[in-house]
Amino acid sequence: FSVLVVTLFWLVANDLYRPREAKRLFGFIGSGGILGGIVGSSIAAVGAQLVGTEHLILLSIGFLALGWYVVQQLWPYTPEPPFGASETLAADRLGTFLTNLADFAKTLTQSRYLLLLVMLVGLNKVVTTFVYYQFNPFIEQTFPDVDAKTTFTALFSGAFNVLAFIVQFFCTSWVLRRWGLLRAMVVLPIGLLIGGTGLLVFPIFWIAALTELYDRSLNYSLDNTAKEVLYLPIDRSIRYKVKPFIDMVVFRFGKGTAAIAGIVLLDVLHLPSRFLSLLTIPLLAAWLSVIVWMRREYTVRIRAMLQSRAAARPAPEGPPAREGTTDEEMAAALGSLIKTRSPQAKLALLARL
């Protein structure tokens, strides 16, 4: 249920905002989910002692009802979505990827952009699951007492939630607007590459803990928001099929595959946890390669989107337009995105999308 709700939320957000608006607002919007996780876990910890675990279910029902009421109140205030003139959020119901599996598989395999997006999410989940499995043995060795282990786990979870909120609220939008999408996406894998290499050379508790903390705090903040921006250039009818497929199938399949591999390597074959670094390092290299390729495809799609919008505008009176799109014409199409008289500056913005 939680996966479905989050997926639907970001589908609507992708409908409402253009790329530049998304880079400015998605960080702030996503921070609400992280803050909700912090408050919810705190309420659960205190409420279990005050009213008992079984009564927290009633409290959860109350919060769900409140969420439904808030959505009903906010819906009339949604901004005009950036569709065509005849398209709105109340358009005809769109089918899911299960409506026609053969047609969906054909659409997926014929699009390089969609395949790269699937690879990006799959590699992310495999690597981050391996990082988690590397960290677990260190917890078992460092905290043999059950109560000490529980205390550390609770404090660690609270720390990464707080850090994720700080990154999401204060840094994510700034990084996306100032550094661009490419740099925002490589922050997580580069940090994990450093941590995995360090753990391979120096297998100590604090390196494993810092790597896991880095992974979980950025995965739930900057990296997640950057991935949501990647859905913006996808046609709406395709996006409503691809995103649920990635969130519900690719996400779970990658995590499950890595979990099985971790159990076999660590519990069955009894290999040291540092051995997983030998798997994560090449996977991280593949992840970074996919990001670079993905950014190129993203730029191509954004350029095509801008050209389509420019072509849809009424032609000004004057001499007939030439075939093709020059740099000056492309800069004019970007005029609404940045206030400057320099065509070179406008084209530089496109390169950072």
CSV table of C-alpha atoms in Angstrom, one decimal:
chain,number,residue,atom,x,y,z
A,1,PHE,CA,0.0,0.0,0.0
A,2,SER,CA,2.7,2.5,0.9
A,3,VAL,CA,4.6,1.8,-2.3
A,4,LEU,CA,1.4,2.4,-4.4
A,5,VAL,CA,0.6,5.6,-2.6
A,6,VAL,CA,4.1,7.0,-3.0
A,7,THR,CA,4.1,6.0,-6.7
A,8,LEU,CA,0.7,7.7,-7.3
A,9,PHE,CA,1.9,10.8,-5.5
A,10,TRP,CA,5.0,11.3,-7.7
A,11,LEU,CA,3.0,10.5,-10.8
A,12,VAL,CA,0.7,13.4,-10.0
A,13,ALA,CA,3.7,15.6,-9.1
A,14,ASN,CA,5.3,14.8,-12.5
A,15,ASP,CA,2.0,15.8,-14.2
A,16,LEU,CA,1.9,19.2,-12.5
A,17,TYR,CA,5.4,20.5,-12.8
A,18,ARG,CA,7.9,21.2,-15.6
A,19,PRO,CA,11.6,20.3,-15.3
A,20,ARG,CA,12.7,23.7,-14.0
A,21,GLU,CA,9.8,23.8,-11.5
A,22,ALA,CA,10.5,20.2,-10.4
A,23,LYS,CA,14.1,21.0,-9.6
A,24,ARG,CA,13.1,23.9,-7.5
A,25,LEU,CA,10.1,22.2,-5.6
A,26,PHE,CA,10.7,18.5,-5.5
A,27,GLY,CA,13.3,18.8,-2.8
A,28,PHE,CA,10.9,20.7,-0.5
A,29,ILE,CA,7.9,18.5,-1.3
A,30,GLY,CA,9.9,15.3,-0.7
A,31,SER,CA,11.1,16.6,2.7
A,32,GLY,CA,7.5,16.2,4.0
A,33,GLY,CA,7.7,12.5,3.5
A,34,ILE,CA,10.9,12.2,5.4
A,35,LEU,CA,9.6,14.4,8.2
A,36,GLY,CA,6.5,12.3,8.4
A,37,GLY,CA,8.7,9.2,8.8
A,38,ILE,CA,10.5,10.9,11.7
A,39,VAL,CA,7.3,12.0,13.5
A,40,GLY,CA,5.6,8.7,12.8
A,41,SER,CA,8.4,6.6,14.3
A,42,SER,CA,8.5,8.9,17.3
A,43,ILE,CA,4.7,8.6,17.8
A,44,ALA,CA,5.0,4.8,17.5
A,45,ALA,CA,7.8,4.5,20.0
A,46,VAL,CA,6.0,6.7,22.6
A,47,GLY,CA,2.5,5.4,21.8
A,48,ALA,CA,3.5,1.7,22.2
A,49,GLN,CA,4.3,2.5,25.8
A,50,LEU,CA,1.3,4.7,26.5
A,51,VAL,CA,-1.6,2.9,24.7
A,52,GLY,CA,-0.2,-0.4,23.5
A,53,THR,CA,0.9,-1.6,20.1
A,54,GLU,CA,-2.6,-2.9,19.1
A,55,HIS,CA,-4.2,0.5,19.6
A,56,LEU,CA,-1.7,2.2,17.3
A,57,ILE,CA,-3.6,0.5,14.4
A,58,LEU,CA,-6.6,2.7,15.2
A,59,LEU,CA,-4.3,5.7,15.2
A,60,SER,CA,-2.9,4.7,11.8
A,61,ILE,CA,-6.5,4.6,10.5
A,62,GLY,CA,-7.1,8.1,11.8
A,63,PHE,CA,-4.0,9.4,10.0
A,64,LEU,CA,-5.1,7.7,6.7
A,65,ALA,CA,-8.5,9.3,7.0
A,66,LEU,CA,-6.9,12.7,7.7
A,67,GLY,CA,-4.7,12.2,4.6
A,68,TRP,CA,-7.7,11.5,2.4
A,69,TYR,CA,-9.4,14.6,3.7
A,70,VAL,CA,-6.4,16.8,3.0
A,71,VAL,CA,-6.2,15.5,-0.6
A,72,GLN,CA,-9.8,16.3,-1.2
A,73,GLN,CA,-9.3,19.8,0.1
A,74,LEU,CA,-6.1,20.4,-2.0
A,75,TRP,CA,-7.3,19.0,-5.3
A,76,PRO,CA,-9.3,22.1,-6.4
A,77,TYR,CA,-6.2,24.2,-5.8
A,78,THR,CA,-3.8,22.2,-8.1
A,79,PRO,CA,-2.0,24.4,-10.6
A,80,GLU,CA,-2.8,24.0,-14.3
A,81,PRO,CA,-0.8,21.0,-15.5
A,82,PRO,CA,1.7,21.4,-18.4
A,83,PHE,CA,-0.3,19.3,-20.8
A,84,GLY,CA,-1.7,20.2,-24.1
A,85,ALA,CA,-4.7,22.6,-24.3
A,86,SER,CA,-7.2,19.8,-24.2
A,87,GLU,CA,-5.5,17.6,-21.6
A,88,THR,CA,-6.1,17.8,-17.8
A,89,LEU,CA,-5.7,15.6,-14.8
A,90,ALA,CA,-9.3,14.5,-15.3
A,91,ALA,CA,-8.4,13.0,-18.7
A,92,ASP,CA,-9.5,9.5,-19.7
A,93,ARG,CA,-8.3,6.8,-17.3
A,94,LEU,CA,-4.9,5.5,-18.3
A,95,GLY,CA,-4.1,1.8,-18.4
A,96,THR,CA,-1.4,0.1,-16.3
A,97,PHE,CA,1.5,-2.0,-17.5
A,98,LEU,CA,-0.7,-5.1,-16.7
A,99,THR,CA,-3.4,-4.0,-19.2
A,100,ASN,CA,-1.4,-5.3,-22.1
A,101,LEU,CA,1.9,-6.9,-21.1
A,102,ALA,CA,3.0,-7.6,-24.7
A,103,ASP,CA,2.4,-4.0,-25.8
A,104,PHE,CA,4.2,-2.7,-22.7
A,105,ALA,CA,7.2,-5.0,-23.2
A,106,LYS,CA,7.5,-3.8,-26.8
A,107,THR,CA,7.3,-0.1,-25.6
A,108,LEU,CA,9.9,-0.8,-22.9
A,109,THR,CA,12.4,-2.7,-25.1
A,110,GLN,CA,12.2,-0.2,-28.0
A,111,SER,CA,13.1,2.8,-25.8
A,112,ARG,CA,16.7,3.3,-24.8
A,113,TYR,CA,15.7,5.9,-22.3
A,114,LEU,CA,13.2,3.5,-20.5
A,115,LEU,CA,15.7,0.7,-20.5
A,116,LEU,CA,18.4,3.0,-18.9
A,117,LEU,CA,15.9,4.0,-16.3
A,118,VAL,CA,15.2,0.4,-15.4
A,119,MET,CA,18.9,-0.3,-15.2
A,120,LEU,CA,19.5,2.7,-13.0
A,121,VAL,CA,16.9,1.7,-10.5
A,122,GLY,CA,17.9,-2.0,-10.6
A,123,LEU,CA,21.6,-1.2,-10.0
A,124,ASN,CA,20.7,1.2,-7.2
A,125,LYS,CA,18.7,-1.4,-5.3
A,126,VAL,CA,21.3,-4.2,-5.8
A,127,VAL,CA,24.2,-2.1,-4.6
A,128,THR,CA,22.4,-0.6,-1.6
A,129,THR,CA,21.2,-4.0,-0.5
A,130,PHE,CA,24.7,-5.3,-0.6
A,131,VAL,CA,25.9,-2.3,1.5
A,132,TYR,CA,23.2,-3.1,4.1
A,133,TYR,CA,24.3,-6.8,4.2
A,134,GLN,CA,27.9,-5.6,4.7
A,135,PHE,CA,26.9,-3.6,7.7
A,136,ASN,CA,24.9,-6.2,9.5
A,137,PRO,CA,27.8,-8.5,10.6
A,138,PHE,CA,29.6,-5.5,12.1
A,139,ILE,CA,26.5,-4.8,14.2
A,140,GLU,CA,26.4,-8.4,15.4
A,141,GLN,CA,30.1,-8.3,16.3
A,142,THR,CA,30.1,-4.9,18.0
A,143,PHE,CA,26.9,-5.3,20.0
A,144,PRO,CA,26.5,-8.9,21.1
A,145,ASP,CA,23.9,-7.8,23.8
A,146,VAL,CA,20.3,-7.7,22.4
A,147,ASP,CA,19.4,-4.5,24.2
A,148,ALA,CA,22.6,-2.7,23.1
A,149,LYS,CA,21.9,-3.8,19.6
A,150,THR,CA,18.3,-2.5,19.7
A,151,THR,CA,19.4,0.8,21.1
A,152,PHE,CA,22.1,1.3,18.5
A,153,THR,CA,19.7,0.4,15.7
A,154,ALA,CA,17.1,2.9,16.9
A,155,LEU,CA,19.7,5.7,17.2
A,156,PHE,CA,21.1,4.9,13.8
A,157,SER,CA,17.7,4.9,12.2
A,158,GLY,CA,16.9,8.2,13.8
A,159,ALA,CA,20.3,9.7,12.7
A,160,PHE,CA,19.8,8.7,9.0
A,161,ASN,CA,16.2,10.1,9.0
A,162,VAL,CA,17.3,13.4,10.5
A,163,LEU,CA,20.3,13.6,8.1
A,164,ALA,CA,18.0,12.7,5.1
A,165,PHE,CA,15.6,15.5,6.1
A,166,ILE,CA,18.4,18.1,6.3
A,167,VAL,CA,19.8,17.1,2.9
A,168,GLN,CA,16.3,17.0,1.3
A,169,PHE,CA,15.0,20.3,2.8
A,170,PHE,CA,18.2,22.4,2.6
A,171,CYS,CA,20.3,20.9,-0.2
A,172,THR,CA,18.4,19.0,-2.8
A,173,SER,CA,16.8,21.8,-4.7
A,174,TRP,CA,20.0,23.9,-4.5
A,175,VAL,CA,22.1,21.0,-5.9
A,176,LEU,CA,19.7,20.3,-8.7
A,177,ARG,CA,19.5,23.9,-9.8
A,178,ARG,CA,23.1,24.9,-9.2
A,179,TRP,CA,25.0,21.7,-10.1
A,180,GLY,CA,22.5,20.1,-12.5
A,181,LEU,CA,21.0,16.6,-12.7
A,182,LEU,CA,24.2,14.7,-13.7
A,183,ARG,CA,26.1,15.8,-10.6
A,184,ALA,CA,23.1,15.2,-8.3
A,185,MET,CA,22.9,11.6,-9.5
A,186,VAL,CA,26.6,10.8,-9.1
A,187,VAL,CA,26.9,12.0,-5.5
A,188,LEU,CA,25.5,8.7,-4.1
A,189,PRO,CA,27.4,6.1,-6.2
A,190,ILE,CA,30.7,8.0,-5.9
A,191,GLY,CA,30.4,8.1,-2.1
A,192,LEU,CA,29.5,4.4,-2.0
A,193,LEU,CA,32.5,3.6,-4.2
A,194,ILE,CA,34.8,5.4,-1.7
A,195,GLY,CA,33.1,3.6,1.2
A,196,GLY,CA,33.2,0.2,-0.5
A,197,THR,CA,36.8,0.5,-1.4
A,198,GLY,CA,37.7,1.6,2.1
A,199,LEU,CA,35.8,-1.3,3.6
A,200,LEU,CA,37.6,-3.7,1.4
A,201,VAL,CA,41.0,-2.4,2.6
A,202,PHE,CA,40.1,-1.6,6.2
A,203,PRO,CA,37.1,-3.8,7.3
A,204,ILE,CA,36.2,-1.9,10.5
A,205,PHE,CA,32.9,-1.0,12.1
A,206,TRP,CA,32.9,2.8,11.6
A,207,ILE,CA,33.7,2.6,7.8
A,208,ALA,CA,30.7,0.2,7.4
A,209,ALA,CA,28.5,2.4,9.6
A,210,LEU,CA,29.4,5.7,7.8
A,211,THR,CA,28.9,4.0,4.4
A,212,GLU,CA,25.5,2.7,5.4
A,213,LEU,CA,24.5,6.1,6.9
A,214,TYR,CA,25.6,7.9,3.7
A,215,ASP,CA,23.7,5.4,1.5
A,216,ARG,CA,20.4,5.6,3.4
A,217,SER,CA,20.4,9.4,4.0
A,218,LEU,CA,21.0,10.2,0.3
A,219,ASN,CA,18.9,7.4,-1.1
A,220,TYR,CA,15.8,8.8,0.6
A,221,SER,CA,16.6,12.4,-0.3
A,222,LEU,CA,18.8,13.8,-3.1
A,223,ASP,CA,19.1,10.6,-5.1
A,224,ASN,CA,15.4,9.8,-4.9
A,225,THR,CA,14.4,13.3,-6.0
A,226,ALA,CA,16.8,13.2,-8.9
A,227,LYS,CA,15.3,9.9,-10.1
A,228,GLU,CA,11.8,11.5,-10.0
A,229,VAL,CA,13.0,14.3,-12.3
A,230,LEU,CA,14.0,11.7,-14.9
A,231,TYR,CA,10.3,10.8,-15.4
A,232,LEU,CA,9.4,14.3,-16.5
A,233,PRO,CA,10.3,13.9,-20.3
A,234,ILE,CA,8.4,10.6,-20.6
A,235,ASP,CA,5.0,10.8,-22.3
A,236,ARG,CA,2.2,10.8,-19.7
A,237,SER,CA,0.4,7.7,-21.1
A,238,ILE,CA,3.8,5.8,-20.9
A,239,ARG,CA,4.8,7.2,-17.6
A,240,TYR,CA,1.7,5.9,-15.9
A,241,LYS,CA,2.7,2.4,-16.9
A,242,VAL,CA,6.5,2.6,-16.5
A,243,LYS,CA,6.7,4.2,-13.1
A,244,PRO,CA,4.5,1.6,-11.3
A,245,PHE,CA,6.4,-1.2,-13.1
A,246,ILE,CA,9.8,0.2,-11.9
A,247,ASP,CA,8.6,0.9,-8.3
A,248,MET,CA,6.8,-2.3,-7.8
A,249,VAL,CA,8.7,-4.9,-10.0
A,250,VAL,CA,12.2,-3.6,-10.8
A,251,PHE,CA,12.7,-2.1,-7.3
A,252,ARG,CA,11.6,-5.3,-5.5
A,253,PHE,CA,13.3,-7.7,-7.9
A,254,GLY,CA,16.6,-5.9,-7.5
A,255,LYS,CA,16.3,-5.9,-3.8
A,256,GLY,CA,15.3,-9.5,-3.6
A,257,THR,CA,18.0,-10.7,-6.0
A,258,ALA,CA,20.7,-8.9,-3.9
A,259,ALA,CA,19.2,-10.3,-0.7
A,260,ILE,CA,19.4,-13.9,-2.0
A,261,ALA,CA,23.0,-13.4,-3.1
A,262,GLY,CA,23.9,-11.9,0.3
A,263,ILE,CA,22.3,-14.8,2.2
A,264,VAL,CA,24.1,-17.4,0.0
A,265,LEU,CA,27.5,-15.7,0.2
A,266,LEU,CA,27.5,-14.8,3.9
A,267,ASP,CA,25.3,-17.4,5.5
A,268,VAL,CA,25.7,-20.4,3.3
A,269,LEU,CA,29.3,-20.0,2.0
A,270,HIS,CA,30.4,-18.1,5.2
A,271,LEU,CA,32.4,-15.6,3.2
A,272,PRO,CA,33.5,-12.4,5.0
A,273,SER,CA,31.3,-9.4,4.5
A,274,ARG,CA,34.1,-7.4,2.9
A,275,PHE,CA,33.9,-9.9,0.0
A,276,LEU,CA,30.7,-8.1,-1.1
A,277,SER,CA,32.8,-5.0,-2.0
A,278,LEU,CA,34.3,-7.1,-4.8
A,279,LEU,CA,30.8,-7.2,-6.2
A,280,THR,CA,29.6,-3.7,-5.4
A,281,ILE,CA,32.7,-1.9,-6.9
A,282,PRO,CA,32.1,-3.1,-10.5
A,283,LEU,CA,28.3,-2.6,-10.1
A,284,LEU,CA,29.0,1.0,-9.0
A,285,ALA,CA,31.1,1.5,-12.1
A,286,ALA,CA,28.2,0.2,-14.2
A,287,TRP,CA,25.8,2.5,-12.2
A,288,LEU,CA,28.0,5.6,-13.0
A,289,SER,CA,28.1,4.7,-16.7
A,290,VAL,CA,24.4,4.4,-16.9
A,291,ILE,CA,24.0,7.8,-15.2
A,292,VAL,CA,26.3,9.5,-17.8
A,293,TRP,CA,24.3,7.8,-20.7
A,294,MET,CA,21.0,8.6,-19.0
A,295,ARG,CA,21.9,12.3,-18.7
A,296,ARG,CA,22.6,12.4,-22.5
A,297,GLU,CA,19.3,10.8,-23.3
A,298,TYR,CA,17.5,13.1,-20.9
A,299,THR,CA,19.0,16.2,-22.6
A,300,VAL,CA,17.9,14.9,-26.0
A,301,ARG,CA,14.3,14.4,-24.7
A,302,ILE,CA,14.2,17.8,-23.1
A,303,ARG,CA,15.4,19.4,-26.3
A,304,ALA,CA,12.7,17.6,-28.3
A,305,MET,CA,10.1,18.7,-25.7
A,306,LEU,CA,11.2,22.4,-26.1
A,307,GLN,CA,11.2,22.1,-29.9
A,308,SER,CA,7.7,20.7,-29.8
A,309,ARG,CA,6.4,23.5,-27.6
A,310,ALA,CA,8.1,26.1,-29.8
A,311,ALA,CA,6.6,24.6,-32.9
A,312,ALA,CA,3.1,24.5,-31.3
A,313,ARG,CA,3.2,28.3,-30.8
A,314,PRO,CA,1.6,30.5,-33.5
A,315,ALA,CA,4.1,31.6,-36.1
A,316,PRO,CA,4.9,35.3,-36.0
A,317,GLU,CA,4.3,37.5,-39.1
A,318,GLY,CA,7.3,37.9,-41.3
A,319,PRO,CA,9.4,35.9,-43.7
A,320,PRO,CA,8.9,32.1,-43.8
A,321,ALA,CA,10.7,30.1,-41.2
A,322,ARG,CA,13.7,28.1,-42.2
A,323,GLU,CA,13.7,24.3,-41.8
A,324,GLY,CA,15.5,23.0,-38.7
A,325,THR,CA,16.2,24.7,-35.5
A,326,THR,CA,19.2,27.0,-35.0
A,327,ASP,CA,20.9,27.8,-31.8
A,328,GLU,CA,19.3,31.2,-31.7
A,329,GLU,CA,15.8,29.7,-32.1
A,330,MET,CA,16.5,27.2,-29.4
A,331,ALA,CA,17.7,30.0,-27.1
A,332,ALA,CA,14.4,31.9,-27.8
A,333,ALA,CA,12.5,28.8,-26.8
A,334,LEU,CA,14.4,28.8,-23.5
A,335,GLY,CA,13.7,32.5,-22.9
A,336,SER,CA,10.9,31.7,-20.4
A,337,LEU,CA,13.4,29.6,-18.3
A,338,ILE,CA,16.1,32.2,-17.6
A,339,LYS,CA,16.2,36.0,-17.7
A,340,THR,CA,19.2,36.9,-19.7
A,341,ARG,CA,20.0,38.4,-23.1
A,342,SER,CA,22.8,35.9,-23.9
A,343,PRO,CA,21.9,33.0,-26.1
A,344,GLN,CA,25.1,31.2,-24.9
A,345,ALA,CA,23.8,31.3,-21.3
A,346,LYS,CA,20.5,29.9,-22.3
A,347,LEU,CA,22.1,27.0,-24.2
A,348,ALA,CA,24.3,26.4,-21.2
A,349,LEU,CA,21.2,25.9,-19.1
A,350,LEU,CA,20.0,23.3,-21.5
A,351,ALA,CA,23.2,21.4,-21.2
A,352,ARG,CA,22.7,21.3,-17.4
A,353,LEU,CA,19.1,19.9,-17.6
